[in-house]
mmCIF file of the C-alpha atoms, coordinates in Angstrom:
data_MODEL
# 
_entry.id   MODEL 
# 
loop_
_atom_site.group_PDB 
_atom_site.id 
_atom_site.type_symbol 
_atom_site.label_atom_id 
_atom_site.label_alt_id 
_atom_site.label_comp_id 
_atom_site.label_asym_id 
_atom_site.label_entity_id 
_atom_site.label_seq_id 
_atom_site.pdbx_PDB_ins_code 
_atom_site.Cartn_x 
_atom_site.Cartn_y 
_atom_site.Cartn_z 
_atom_site.occupancy 
_atom_site.B_iso_or_equiv 
_atom_site.pdbx_formal_charge 
_atom_site.auth_seq_id 
_atom_site.auth_comp_id 
_atom_site.auth_asym_id 
_atom_site.auth_atom_id 
_atom_site.pdbx_PDB_model_num 
ATOM 1   C CA . MET A 1 1   ? -11.163 9.125  42.557 1.00 0.00 ? 1   MET A CA 1 
ATOM 2   C CA . THR A 1 2   ? -11.697 5.422  42.771 1.00 0.00 ? 2   THR A CA 1 
ATOM 3   C CA . THR A 1 3   ? -14.808 3.468  43.793 1.00 0.00 ? 3   THR A CA 1 
ATOM 4   C CA . ASN A 1 4   ? -13.105 2.291  46.875 1.00 0.00 ? 4   ASN A CA 1 
ATOM 5   C CA . GLN A 1 5   ? -12.237 5.787  48.203 1.00 0.00 ? 5   GLN A CA 1 
ATOM 6   C CA . SER A 1 6   ? -13.991 6.867  51.375 1.00 0.00 ? 6   SER A CA 1 
ATOM 7   C CA . SER A 1 7   ? -15.208 9.940  49.744 1.00 0.00 ? 7   SER A CA 1 
ATOM 8   C CA . VAL A 1 8   ? -16.469 8.460  46.672 1.00 0.00 ? 8   VAL A CA 1 
ATOM 9   C CA . LYS A 1 9   ? -18.785 5.374  46.732 1.00 0.00 ? 9   LYS A CA 1 
ATOM 10  C CA . ILE A 1 10  ? -20.957 3.706  44.395 1.00 0.00 ? 10  ILE A CA 1 
ATOM 11  C CA . GLU A 1 11  ? -24.239 1.754  45.022 1.00 0.00 ? 11  GLU A CA 1 
ATOM 12  C CA . GLU A 1 12  ? -23.498 -2.025 44.959 1.00 0.00 ? 12  GLU A CA 1 
ATOM 13  C CA . SER A 1 13  ? -25.871 -2.991 42.026 1.00 0.00 ? 13  SER A CA 1 
ATOM 14  C CA . TRP A 1 14  ? -23.875 -0.376 39.988 1.00 0.00 ? 14  TRP A CA 1 
ATOM 15  C CA . ALA A 1 15  ? -20.705 -1.541 41.171 1.00 0.00 ? 15  ALA A CA 1 
ATOM 16  C CA . ARG A 1 16  ? -21.264 -5.009 39.826 1.00 0.00 ? 16  ARG A CA 1 
ATOM 17  C CA . VAL A 1 17  ? -22.621 -3.939 36.503 1.00 0.00 ? 17  VAL A CA 1 
ATOM 18  C CA . LEU A 1 18  ? -19.817 -1.559 35.859 1.00 0.00 ? 18  LEU A CA 1 
ATOM 19  C CA . GLU A 1 19  ? -16.895 -3.567 37.367 1.00 0.00 ? 19  GLU A CA 1 
ATOM 20  C CA . LYS A 1 20  ? -15.297 -4.051 33.873 1.00 0.00 ? 20  LYS A CA 1 
ATOM 21  C CA . GLU A 1 21  ? -15.808 -0.483 33.011 1.00 0.00 ? 21  GLU A CA 1 
ATOM 22  C CA . PHE A 1 22  ? -13.745 0.701  36.293 1.00 0.00 ? 22  PHE A CA 1 
ATOM 23  C CA . GLN A 1 23  ? -10.826 -1.319 35.186 1.00 0.00 ? 23  GLN A CA 1 
ATOM 24  C CA . LYS A 1 24  ? -10.560 -0.068 31.485 1.00 0.00 ? 24  LYS A CA 1 
ATOM 25  C CA . PRO A 1 25  ? -7.614  2.357  31.013 1.00 0.00 ? 25  PRO A CA 1 
ATOM 26  C CA . TYR A 1 26  ? -9.740  5.028  30.046 1.00 0.00 ? 26  TYR A CA 1 
ATOM 27  C CA . PHE A 1 27  ? -11.199 5.224  33.462 1.00 0.00 ? 27  PHE A CA 1 
ATOM 28  C CA . GLN A 1 28  ? -7.928  5.143  34.982 1.00 0.00 ? 28  GLN A CA 1 
ATOM 29  C CA . LYS A 1 29  ? -6.639  7.942  32.962 1.00 0.00 ? 29  LYS A CA 1 
ATOM 30  C CA . LEU A 1 30  ? -10.271 9.700  34.006 1.00 0.00 ? 30  LEU A CA 1 
ATOM 31  C CA . THR A 1 31  ? -9.226  9.032  37.969 1.00 0.00 ? 31  THR A CA 1 
ATOM 32  C CA . GLN A 1 32  ? -5.658  10.457 37.420 1.00 0.00 ? 32  GLN A CA 1 
ATOM 33  C CA . PHE A 1 33  ? -7.317  13.419 35.621 1.00 0.00 ? 33  PHE A CA 1 
ATOM 34  C CA . ILE A 1 34  ? -9.391  14.502 38.630 1.00 0.00 ? 34  ILE A CA 1 
ATOM 35  C CA . LYS A 1 35  ? -6.568  13.656 41.116 1.00 0.00 ? 35  LYS A CA 1 
ATOM 36  C CA . SER A 1 36  ? -4.403  16.012 38.983 1.00 0.00 ? 36  SER A CA 1 
ATOM 37  C CA . GLU A 1 37  ? -6.953  18.978 38.944 1.00 0.00 ? 37  GLU A CA 1 
ATOM 38  C CA . GLN A 1 38  ? -7.495  18.677 42.557 1.00 0.00 ? 38  GLN A CA 1 
ATOM 39  C CA . SER A 1 39  ? -3.633  18.649 43.258 1.00 0.00 ? 39  SER A CA 1 
ATOM 40  C CA . LYS A 1 40  ? -3.759  21.906 41.644 1.00 0.00 ? 40  LYS A CA 1 
ATOM 41  C CA . ASN A 1 41  ? -5.950  23.295 44.016 1.00 0.00 ? 41  ASN A CA 1 
ATOM 42  C CA . LYS A 1 42  ? -8.982  23.518 41.686 1.00 0.00 ? 42  LYS A CA 1 
ATOM 43  C CA . THR A 1 43  ? -12.525 23.668 42.798 1.00 0.00 ? 43  THR A CA 1 
ATOM 44  C CA . ILE A 1 44  ? -14.440 20.670 41.319 1.00 0.00 ? 44  ILE A CA 1 
ATOM 45  C CA . TYR A 1 45  ? -17.978 20.065 41.365 1.00 0.00 ? 45  TYR A CA 1 
ATOM 46  C CA . PRO A 1 46  ? -19.947 18.035 42.812 1.00 0.00 ? 46  PRO A CA 1 
ATOM 47  C CA . PRO A 1 47  ? -17.875 17.415 45.840 1.00 0.00 ? 47  PRO A CA 1 
ATOM 48  C CA . GLY A 1 48  ? -16.342 13.827 45.675 1.00 0.00 ? 48  GLY A CA 1 
ATOM 49  C CA . SER A 1 49  ? -18.988 12.107 47.977 1.00 0.00 ? 49  SER A CA 1 
ATOM 50  C CA . LEU A 1 50  ? -21.756 13.183 45.187 1.00 0.00 ? 50  LEU A CA 1 
ATOM 51  C CA . ILE A 1 51  ? -19.970 12.472 42.022 1.00 0.00 ? 51  ILE A CA 1 
ATOM 52  C CA . PHE A 1 52  ? -22.059 9.124  41.892 1.00 0.00 ? 52  PHE A CA 1 
ATOM 53  C CA . ASN A 1 53  ? -25.171 10.416 43.586 1.00 0.00 ? 53  ASN A CA 1 
ATOM 54  C CA . ALA A 1 54  ? -27.513 9.410  40.808 1.00 0.00 ? 54  ALA A CA 1 
ATOM 55  C CA . PHE A 1 55  ? -26.115 5.869  40.919 1.00 0.00 ? 55  PHE A CA 1 
ATOM 56  C CA . ASN A 1 56  ? -26.348 5.836  44.973 1.00 0.00 ? 56  ASN A CA 1 
ATOM 57  C CA . SER A 1 57  ? -29.966 7.206  44.813 1.00 0.00 ? 57  SER A CA 1 
ATOM 58  C CA . THR A 1 58  ? -31.271 4.850  42.117 1.00 0.00 ? 58  THR A CA 1 
ATOM 59  C CA . PRO A 1 59  ? -29.881 1.196  41.992 1.00 0.00 ? 59  PRO A CA 1 
ATOM 60  C CA . PHE A 1 60  ? -29.663 -0.491 38.740 1.00 0.00 ? 60  PHE A CA 1 
ATOM 61  C CA . ASP A 1 61  ? -32.407 -2.602 38.728 1.00 0.00 ? 61  ASP A CA 1 
ATOM 62  C CA . GLN A 1 62  ? -34.668 0.303  40.043 1.00 0.00 ? 62  GLN A CA 1 
ATOM 63  C CA . VAL A 1 63  ? -34.181 2.497  37.176 1.00 0.00 ? 63  VAL A CA 1 
ATOM 64  C CA . LYS A 1 64  ? -37.495 3.251  35.604 1.00 0.00 ? 64  LYS A CA 1 
ATOM 65  C CA . VAL A 1 65  ? -36.866 6.549  33.873 1.00 0.00 ? 65  VAL A CA 1 
ATOM 66  C CA . VAL A 1 66  ? -33.633 7.808  32.514 1.00 0.00 ? 66  VAL A CA 1 
ATOM 67  C CA . ILE A 1 67  ? -33.309 11.929 32.160 1.00 0.00 ? 67  ILE A CA 1 
ATOM 68  C CA . LEU A 1 68  ? -30.237 12.682 30.765 1.00 0.00 ? 68  LEU A CA 1 
ATOM 69  C CA . GLY A 1 69  ? -28.352 16.020 31.073 1.00 0.00 ? 69  GLY A CA 1 
ATOM 70  C CA . GLN A 1 70  ? -25.127 17.268 30.089 1.00 0.00 ? 70  GLN A CA 1 
ATOM 71  C CA . ASP A 1 71  ? -22.688 18.780 32.520 1.00 0.00 ? 71  ASP A CA 1 
ATOM 72  C CA . PRO A 1 72  ? -22.850 19.565 36.196 1.00 0.00 ? 72  PRO A CA 1 
ATOM 73  C CA . TYR A 1 73  ? -23.758 22.850 37.439 1.00 0.00 ? 73  TYR A CA 1 
ATOM 74  C CA . HIS A 1 74  ? -20.514 24.966 37.707 1.00 0.00 ? 74  HIS A CA 1 
ATOM 75  C CA . LYS A 1 75  ? -21.355 27.304 40.298 1.00 0.00 ? 75  LYS A CA 1 
ATOM 76  C CA . ALA A 1 76  ? -20.991 26.953 44.042 1.00 0.00 ? 76  ALA A CA 1 
ATOM 77  C CA . GLY A 1 77  ? -23.539 25.019 45.869 1.00 0.00 ? 77  GLY A CA 1 
ATOM 78  C CA . GLN A 1 78  ? -25.431 24.218 42.757 1.00 0.00 ? 78  GLN A CA 1 
ATOM 79  C CA . ALA A 1 79  ? -24.052 20.604 41.798 1.00 0.00 ? 79  ALA A CA 1 
ATOM 80  C CA . MET A 1 80  ? -25.488 17.614 43.782 1.00 0.00 ? 80  MET A CA 1 
ATOM 81  C CA . GLY A 1 81  ? -24.787 14.658 41.277 1.00 0.00 ? 81  GLY A CA 1 
ATOM 82  C CA . LEU A 1 82  ? -28.297 14.768 39.845 1.00 0.00 ? 82  LEU A CA 1 
ATOM 83  C CA . SER A 1 83  ? -29.074 16.091 36.344 1.00 0.00 ? 83  SER A CA 1 
ATOM 84  C CA . PHE A 1 84  ? -31.026 19.377 36.479 1.00 0.00 ? 84  PHE A CA 1 
ATOM 85  C CA . SER A 1 85  ? -31.506 19.130 40.230 1.00 0.00 ? 85  SER A CA 1 
ATOM 86  C CA . VAL A 1 86  ? -30.037 21.557 42.955 1.00 0.00 ? 86  VAL A CA 1 
ATOM 87  C CA . PRO A 1 87  ? -30.250 21.660 46.784 1.00 0.00 ? 87  PRO A CA 1 
ATOM 88  C CA . LYS A 1 88  ? -32.948 23.170 48.749 1.00 0.00 ? 88  LYS A CA 1 
ATOM 89  C CA . GLY A 1 89  ? -31.973 26.866 49.455 1.00 0.00 ? 89  GLY A CA 1 
ATOM 90  C CA . ILE A 1 90  ? -30.182 27.241 45.840 1.00 0.00 ? 90  ILE A CA 1 
ATOM 91  C CA . ARG A 1 91  ? -32.193 29.410 43.459 1.00 0.00 ? 91  ARG A CA 1 
ATOM 92  C CA . ILE A 1 92  ? -33.995 27.372 40.866 1.00 0.00 ? 92  ILE A CA 1 
ATOM 93  C CA . PRO A 1 93  ? -32.017 27.064 37.410 1.00 0.00 ? 93  PRO A CA 1 
ATOM 94  C CA . PRO A 1 94  ? -34.334 28.419 34.306 1.00 0.00 ? 94  PRO A CA 1 
ATOM 95  C CA . SER A 1 95  ? -34.316 25.239 32.752 1.00 0.00 ? 95  SER A CA 1 
ATOM 96  C CA . LEU A 1 96  ? -35.535 23.181 35.824 1.00 0.00 ? 96  LEU A CA 1 
ATOM 97  C CA . ARG A 1 97  ? -38.205 26.242 35.855 1.00 0.00 ? 97  ARG A CA 1 
ATOM 98  C CA . ASN A 1 98  ? -39.287 25.401 32.639 1.00 0.00 ? 98  ASN A CA 1 
ATOM 99  C CA . ILE A 1 99  ? -39.270 21.560 33.566 1.00 0.00 ? 99  ILE A CA 1 
ATOM 100 C CA . TYR A 1 100 ? -41.615 22.532 36.471 1.00 0.00 ? 100 TYR A CA 1 
ATOM 101 C CA . LYS A 1 101 ? -43.962 24.626 34.136 1.00 0.00 ? 101 LYS A CA 1 
ATOM 102 C CA . GLU A 1 102 ? -44.372 21.725 31.752 1.00 0.00 ? 102 GLU A CA 1 
ATOM 103 C CA . LEU A 1 103 ? -45.021 19.368 34.821 1.00 0.00 ? 103 LEU A CA 1 
ATOM 104 C CA . HIS A 1 104 ? -47.715 21.893 35.952 1.00 0.00 ? 104 HIS A CA 1 
ATOM 105 C CA . ARG A 1 105 ? -49.408 22.036 32.546 1.00 0.00 ? 105 ARG A CA 1 
ATOM 106 C CA . SER A 1 106 ? -49.464 18.377 31.903 1.00 0.00 ? 106 SER A CA 1 
ATOM 107 C CA . THR A 1 107 ? -50.068 16.865 35.427 1.00 0.00 ? 107 THR A CA 1 
ATOM 108 C CA . ASP A 1 108 ? -51.364 18.085 38.867 1.00 0.00 ? 108 ASP A CA 1 
ATOM 109 C CA . PHE A 1 109 ? -47.864 19.160 39.804 1.00 0.00 ? 109 PHE A CA 1 
ATOM 110 C CA . ASP A 1 110 ? -47.712 21.999 41.997 1.00 0.00 ? 110 ASP A CA 1 
ATOM 111 C CA . ILE A 1 111 ? -44.572 24.154 41.456 1.00 0.00 ? 111 ILE A CA 1 
ATOM 112 C CA . PRO A 1 112 ? -42.303 24.316 44.670 1.00 0.00 ? 112 PRO A CA 1 
ATOM 113 C CA . SER A 1 113 ? -40.198 26.690 45.915 1.00 0.00 ? 113 SER A CA 1 
ATOM 114 C CA . HIS A 1 114 ? -36.775 24.735 45.535 1.00 0.00 ? 114 HIS A CA 1 
ATOM 115 C CA . GLY A 1 115 ? -35.396 22.562 42.851 1.00 0.00 ? 115 GLY A CA 1 
ATOM 116 C CA . ASP A 1 116 ? -34.134 19.215 44.788 1.00 0.00 ? 116 ASP A CA 1 
ATOM 117 C CA . LEU A 1 117 ? -35.263 16.501 42.607 1.00 0.00 ? 117 LEU A CA 1 
ATOM 118 C CA . THR A 1 118 ? -34.019 13.574 45.118 1.00 0.00 ? 118 THR A CA 1 
ATOM 119 C CA . PRO A 1 119 ? -37.752 12.287 45.547 1.00 0.00 ? 119 PRO A CA 1 
ATOM 120 C CA . TRP A 1 120 ? -37.702 11.494 41.878 1.00 0.00 ? 120 TRP A CA 1 
ATOM 121 C CA . SER A 1 121 ? -34.256 9.521  42.206 1.00 0.00 ? 121 SER A CA 1 
ATOM 122 C CA . ARG A 1 122 ? -35.704 7.445  45.082 1.00 0.00 ? 122 ARG A CA 1 
ATOM 123 C CA . GLN A 1 123 ? -38.680 6.348  43.066 1.00 0.00 ? 123 GLN A CA 1 
ATOM 124 C CA . GLY A 1 124 ? -36.442 4.939  40.094 1.00 0.00 ? 124 GLY A CA 1 
ATOM 125 C CA . VAL A 1 125 ? -35.555 8.143  37.978 1.00 0.00 ? 125 VAL A CA 1 
ATOM 126 C CA . PHE A 1 126 ? -31.976 7.899  37.308 1.00 0.00 ? 126 PHE A CA 1 
ATOM 127 C CA . LEU A 1 127 ? -30.788 11.522 36.827 1.00 0.00 ? 127 LEU A CA 1 
ATOM 128 C CA . LEU A 1 128 ? -27.579 10.952 34.832 1.00 0.00 ? 128 LEU A CA 1 
ATOM 129 C CA . ASN A 1 129 ? -25.311 13.990 33.570 1.00 0.00 ? 129 ASN A CA 1 
ATOM 130 C CA . ALA A 1 130 ? -23.251 12.565 30.714 1.00 0.00 ? 130 ALA A CA 1 
ATOM 131 C CA . VAL A 1 131 ? -20.168 14.468 32.321 1.00 0.00 ? 131 VAL A CA 1 
ATOM 132 C CA . LEU A 1 132 ? -19.846 13.907 36.180 1.00 0.00 ? 132 LEU A CA 1 
ATOM 133 C CA . THR A 1 133 ? -17.702 16.715 37.114 1.00 0.00 ? 133 THR A CA 1 
ATOM 134 C CA . VAL A 1 134 ? -16.744 20.025 36.291 1.00 0.00 ? 134 VAL A CA 1 
ATOM 135 C CA . GLU A 1 135 ? -14.442 22.791 37.380 1.00 0.00 ? 135 GLU A CA 1 
ATOM 136 C CA . GLU A 1 136 ? -15.778 25.957 38.891 1.00 0.00 ? 136 GLU A CA 1 
ATOM 137 C CA . ALA A 1 137 ? -16.997 28.570 36.553 1.00 0.00 ? 137 ALA A CA 1 
ATOM 138 C CA . GLN A 1 138 ? -15.670 26.502 33.685 1.00 0.00 ? 138 GLN A CA 1 
ATOM 139 C CA . PRO A 1 139 ? -18.684 24.658 31.940 1.00 0.00 ? 139 PRO A CA 1 
ATOM 140 C CA . ARG A 1 140 ? -17.616 21.657 29.812 1.00 0.00 ? 140 ARG A CA 1 
ATOM 141 C CA . SER A 1 141 ? -14.212 21.759 31.320 1.00 0.00 ? 141 SER A CA 1 
ATOM 142 C CA . HIS A 1 142 ? -14.024 18.055 31.884 1.00 0.00 ? 142 HIS A CA 1 
ATOM 143 C CA . SER A 1 143 ? -15.942 17.022 28.616 1.00 0.00 ? 143 SER A CA 1 
ATOM 144 C CA . LYS A 1 144 ? -13.076 15.548 27.196 1.00 0.00 ? 144 LYS A CA 1 
ATOM 145 C CA . ALA A 1 145 ? -11.704 13.677 30.233 1.00 0.00 ? 145 ALA A CA 1 
ATOM 146 C CA . GLY A 1 146 ? -13.313 10.195 29.746 1.00 0.00 ? 146 GLY A CA 1 
ATOM 147 C CA . TRP A 1 147 ? -16.748 10.734 31.575 1.00 0.00 ? 147 TRP A CA 1 
ATOM 148 C CA . GLU A 1 148 ? -18.844 10.415 28.210 1.00 0.00 ? 148 GLU A CA 1 
ATOM 149 C CA . THR A 1 149 ? -17.211 7.071  27.310 1.00 0.00 ? 149 THR A CA 1 
ATOM 150 C CA . PHE A 1 150 ? -18.420 5.676  31.132 1.00 0.00 ? 150 PHE A CA 1 
ATOM 151 C CA . THR A 1 151 ? -21.988 7.052  30.747 1.00 0.00 ? 151 THR A CA 1 
ATOM 152 C CA . ASP A 1 152 ? -22.297 5.701  27.160 1.00 0.00 ? 152 ASP A CA 1 
ATOM 153 C CA . ALA A 1 153 ? -21.408 2.475  29.041 1.00 0.00 ? 153 ALA A CA 1 
ATOM 154 C CA . VAL A 1 154 ? -24.107 3.241  31.471 1.00 0.00 ? 154 VAL A CA 1 
ATOM 155 C CA . ILE A 1 155 ? -26.612 3.896  29.190 1.00 0.00 ? 155 ILE A CA 1 
ATOM 156 C CA . ASP A 1 156 ? -25.950 0.732  27.084 1.00 0.00 ? 156 ASP A CA 1 
ATOM 157 C CA . LYS A 1 157 ? -25.928 -1.716 30.132 1.00 0.00 ? 157 LYS A CA 1 
ATOM 158 C CA . LEU A 1 158 ? -29.327 -0.360 30.973 1.00 0.00 ? 158 LEU A CA 1 
ATOM 159 C CA . SER A 1 159 ? -30.608 -0.524 27.225 1.00 0.00 ? 159 SER A CA 1 
ATOM 160 C CA . THR A 1 160 ? -29.338 -4.174 26.841 1.00 0.00 ? 160 THR A CA 1 
ATOM 161 C CA . GLU A 1 161 ? -29.894 -5.585 30.423 1.00 0.00 ? 161 GLU A CA 1 
ATOM 162 C CA . ARG A 1 162 ? -33.044 -4.278 31.505 1.00 0.00 ? 162 ARG A CA 1 
ATOM 163 C CA . SER A 1 163 ? -36.521 -3.434 29.755 1.00 0.00 ? 163 SER A CA 1 
ATOM 164 C CA . GLY A 1 164 ? -39.329 -1.201 30.242 1.00 0.00 ? 164 GLY A CA 1 
ATOM 165 C CA . ILE A 1 165 ? -37.502 2.136  30.914 1.00 0.00 ? 165 ILE A CA 1 
ATOM 166 C CA . ALA A 1 166 ? -38.576 5.422  29.498 1.00 0.00 ? 166 ALA A CA 1 
ATOM 167 C CA . PHE A 1 167 ? -35.593 7.411  28.348 1.00 0.00 ? 167 PHE A CA 1 
ATOM 168 C CA . LEU A 1 168 ? -36.104 11.326 28.228 1.00 0.00 ? 168 LEU A CA 1 
ATOM 169 C CA . LEU A 1 169 ? -33.921 12.812 25.502 1.00 0.00 ? 169 LEU A CA 1 
ATOM 170 C CA . TRP A 1 170 ? -34.029 16.828 25.811 1.00 0.00 ? 170 TRP A CA 1 
ATOM 171 C CA . GLY A 1 171 ? -32.109 18.657 23.199 1.00 0.00 ? 171 GLY A CA 1 
ATOM 172 C CA . ASN A 1 172 ? -29.379 17.825 20.570 1.00 0.00 ? 172 ASN A CA 1 
ATOM 173 C CA . PHE A 1 173 ? -26.802 16.439 23.030 1.00 0.00 ? 173 PHE A CA 1 
ATOM 174 C CA . ALA A 1 174 ? -29.127 14.164 24.855 1.00 0.00 ? 174 ALA A CA 1 
ATOM 175 C CA . ARG A 1 175 ? -30.829 12.939 21.431 1.00 0.00 ? 175 ARG A CA 1 
ATOM 176 C CA . SER A 1 176 ? -27.411 11.971 20.286 1.00 0.00 ? 176 SER A CA 1 
ATOM 177 C CA . LYS A 1 177 ? -27.264 9.225  22.519 1.00 0.00 ? 177 LYS A CA 1 
ATOM 178 C CA . LYS A 1 178 ? -30.665 7.499  21.221 1.00 0.00 ? 178 LYS A CA 1 
ATOM 179 C CA . SER A 1 179 ? -28.292 5.153  19.183 1.00 0.00 ? 179 SER A CA 1 
ATOM 180 C CA . LEU A 1 180 ? -27.391 3.521  22.477 1.00 0.00 ? 180 LEU A CA 1 
ATOM 181 C CA . ILE A 1 181 ? -30.799 2.500  23.304 1.00 0.00 ? 181 ILE A CA 1 
ATOM 182 C CA . ASP A 1 182 ? -32.853 -0.239 22.151 1.00 0.00 ? 182 ASP A CA 1 
ATOM 183 C CA . PRO A 1 183 ? -36.380 0.748  20.993 1.00 0.00 ? 183 PRO A CA 1 
ATOM 184 C CA . LYS A 1 184 ? -37.809 -2.405 20.940 1.00 0.00 ? 184 LYS A CA 1 
ATOM 185 C CA . ARG A 1 185 ? -37.012 -2.818 24.809 1.00 0.00 ? 185 ARG A CA 1 
ATOM 186 C CA . HIS A 1 186 ? -37.497 0.630  26.167 1.00 0.00 ? 186 HIS A CA 1 
ATOM 187 C CA . LEU A 1 187 ? -39.751 4.162  25.466 1.00 0.00 ? 187 LEU A CA 1 
ATOM 188 C CA . ILE A 1 188 ? -37.716 6.955  23.808 1.00 0.00 ? 188 ILE A CA 1 
ATOM 189 C CA . LEU A 1 189 ? -39.049 10.457 24.175 1.00 0.00 ? 189 LEU A CA 1 
ATOM 190 C CA . GLU A 1 190 ? -37.310 13.307 22.461 1.00 0.00 ? 190 GLU A CA 1 
ATOM 191 C CA . SER A 1 191 ? -37.778 17.141 22.591 1.00 0.00 ? 191 SER A CA 1 
ATOM 192 C CA . LYS A 1 192 ? -36.123 20.212 22.587 1.00 0.00 ? 192 LYS A CA 1 
ATOM 193 C CA . HIS A 1 193 ? -34.068 21.177 25.653 1.00 0.00 ? 193 HIS A CA 1 
ATOM 194 C CA . PRO A 1 194 ? -36.115 22.915 28.415 1.00 0.00 ? 194 PRO A CA 1 
ATOM 195 C CA . SER A 1 195 ? -33.277 25.775 28.433 1.00 0.00 ? 195 SER A CA 1 
ATOM 196 C CA . PRO A 1 196 ? -34.805 29.233 27.868 1.00 0.00 ? 196 PRO A CA 1 
ATOM 197 C CA . LEU A 1 197 ? -32.530 29.305 24.877 1.00 0.00 ? 197 LEU A CA 1 
ATOM 198 C CA . ALA A 1 198 ? -34.844 27.013 22.944 1.00 0.00 ? 198 ALA A CA 1 
ATOM 199 C CA . GLY A 1 199 ? -37.631 29.128 23.596 1.00 0.00 ? 199 GLY A CA 1 
ATOM 200 C CA . ASN A 1 200 ? -40.947 27.489 24.287 1.00 0.00 ? 200 ASN A CA 1 
ATOM 201 C CA . ALA A 1 201 ? -40.112 24.638 22.159 1.00 0.00 ? 201 ALA A CA 1 
ATOM 202 C CA . PHE A 1 202 ? -39.873 22.310 25.402 1.00 0.00 ? 202 PHE A CA 1 
ATOM 203 C CA . HIS A 1 203 ? -43.522 23.501 26.580 1.00 0.00 ? 203 HIS A CA 1 
ATOM 204 C CA . GLY A 1 204 ? -46.140 20.983 25.654 1.00 0.00 ? 204 GLY A CA 1 
ATOM 205 C CA . ASN A 1 205 ? -44.177 17.777 24.921 1.00 0.00 ? 205 ASN A CA 1 
ATOM 206 C CA . ASN A 1 206 ? -46.250 16.059 27.620 1.00 0.00 ? 206 ASN A CA 1 
ATOM 207 C CA . HIS A 1 207 ? -43.021 13.745 28.467 1.00 0.00 ? 207 HIS A CA 1 
ATOM 208 C CA . PHE A 1 208 ? -43.890 13.271 32.236 1.00 0.00 ? 208 PHE A CA 1 
ATOM 209 C CA . ALA A 1 209 ? -47.543 12.255 31.527 1.00 0.00 ? 209 ALA A CA 1 
ATOM 210 C CA . ASP A 1 210 ? -46.490 10.002 28.546 1.00 0.00 ? 210 ASP A CA 1 
ATOM 211 C CA . THR A 1 211 ? -43.801 8.271  30.818 1.00 0.00 ? 211 THR A CA 1 
ATOM 212 C CA . ASN A 1 212 ? -46.326 7.521  33.524 1.00 0.00 ? 212 ASN A CA 1 
ATOM 213 C CA . VAL A 1 213 ? -48.873 6.135  31.126 1.00 0.00 ? 213 VAL A CA 1 
ATOM 214 C CA . TYR A 1 214 ? -46.150 3.869  29.572 1.00 0.00 ? 214 TYR A CA 1 
ATOM 215 C CA . LEU A 1 215 ? -44.941 2.653  33.229 1.00 0.00 ? 215 LEU A CA 1 
ATOM 216 C CA . THR A 1 216 ? -48.490 1.948  33.636 1.00 0.00 ? 216 THR A CA 1 
ATOM 217 C CA . LYS A 1 217 ? -49.105 -0.327 30.920 1.00 0.00 ? 217 LYS A CA 1 
ATOM 218 C CA . ASN A 1 218 ? -45.917 -2.229 31.694 1.00 0.00 ? 218 ASN A CA 1 
ATOM 219 C CA . GLY A 1 219 ? -46.939 -3.007 35.353 1.00 0.00 ? 219 GLY A CA 1 
ATOM 220 C CA . GLN A 1 220 ? -44.908 -0.458 36.961 1.00 0.00 ? 220 GLN A CA 1 
ATOM 221 C CA . LYS A 1 221 ? -45.812 1.961  39.461 1.00 0.00 ? 221 LYS A CA 1 
ATOM 222 C CA . PRO A 1 222 ? -46.038 5.724  37.868 1.00 0.00 ? 222 PRO A CA 1 
ATOM 223 C CA . ILE A 1 223 ? -43.567 8.395  39.275 1.00 0.00 ? 223 ILE A CA 1 
ATOM 224 C CA . ASN A 1 224 ? -45.289 10.855 41.653 1.00 0.00 ? 224 ASN A CA 1 
ATOM 225 C CA . TRP A 1 225 ? -43.480 14.031 40.293 1.00 0.00 ? 225 TRP A CA 1 
ATOM 226 C CA . GLN A 1 226 ? -44.349 16.214 43.041 1.00 0.00 ? 226 GLN A CA 1 
ATOM 227 C CA . VAL A 1 227 ? -41.164 17.218 45.063 1.00 0.00 ? 227 VAL A CA 1 
# 
């Protein structure tokens, strides 16, 4: 897995911003790890062409919102390289159902029959997982491979080189990334995770409405959350 392989491509603005990161030893080791896992005939999600889908869908200078997930979905057909999102035709995961419920409560959002959040990414919602690959049926299996070093660098780049971004940090893992974000330059919204395991704690956080208020105040077009 390299950024110039035919099966794995990353959008040009991100390639420029992250050029030095791709050259660092840890990323070379990460590349070799993925290749090694594939050589053992292990099934890795998402497919190579979608590993950088979040980046390809939302160029660096167009990011307005960051929604940070932890790990790709690990069952067949689910992972599409966008945090919390699944392709049309795939059952909506429980966390995304709770996200939809909060959207419906706090905005004029109509709950759809699918879980494809691509329309968000095209409006500047950067749907970033901290870990970009996973072995089939083995959650967190690639969490120590180097991805988090990479995505921490991504968050840092957004924090230092951009301004006026709303960062939505849900759950303890996402909230642990708060130290990477400059609160003077950006909006940081924190809450419990939308997973049913957190009970109803996500419900009522008002993050989607608050995000649009912030974007509007900063002269940016608000997000149309409908998908």
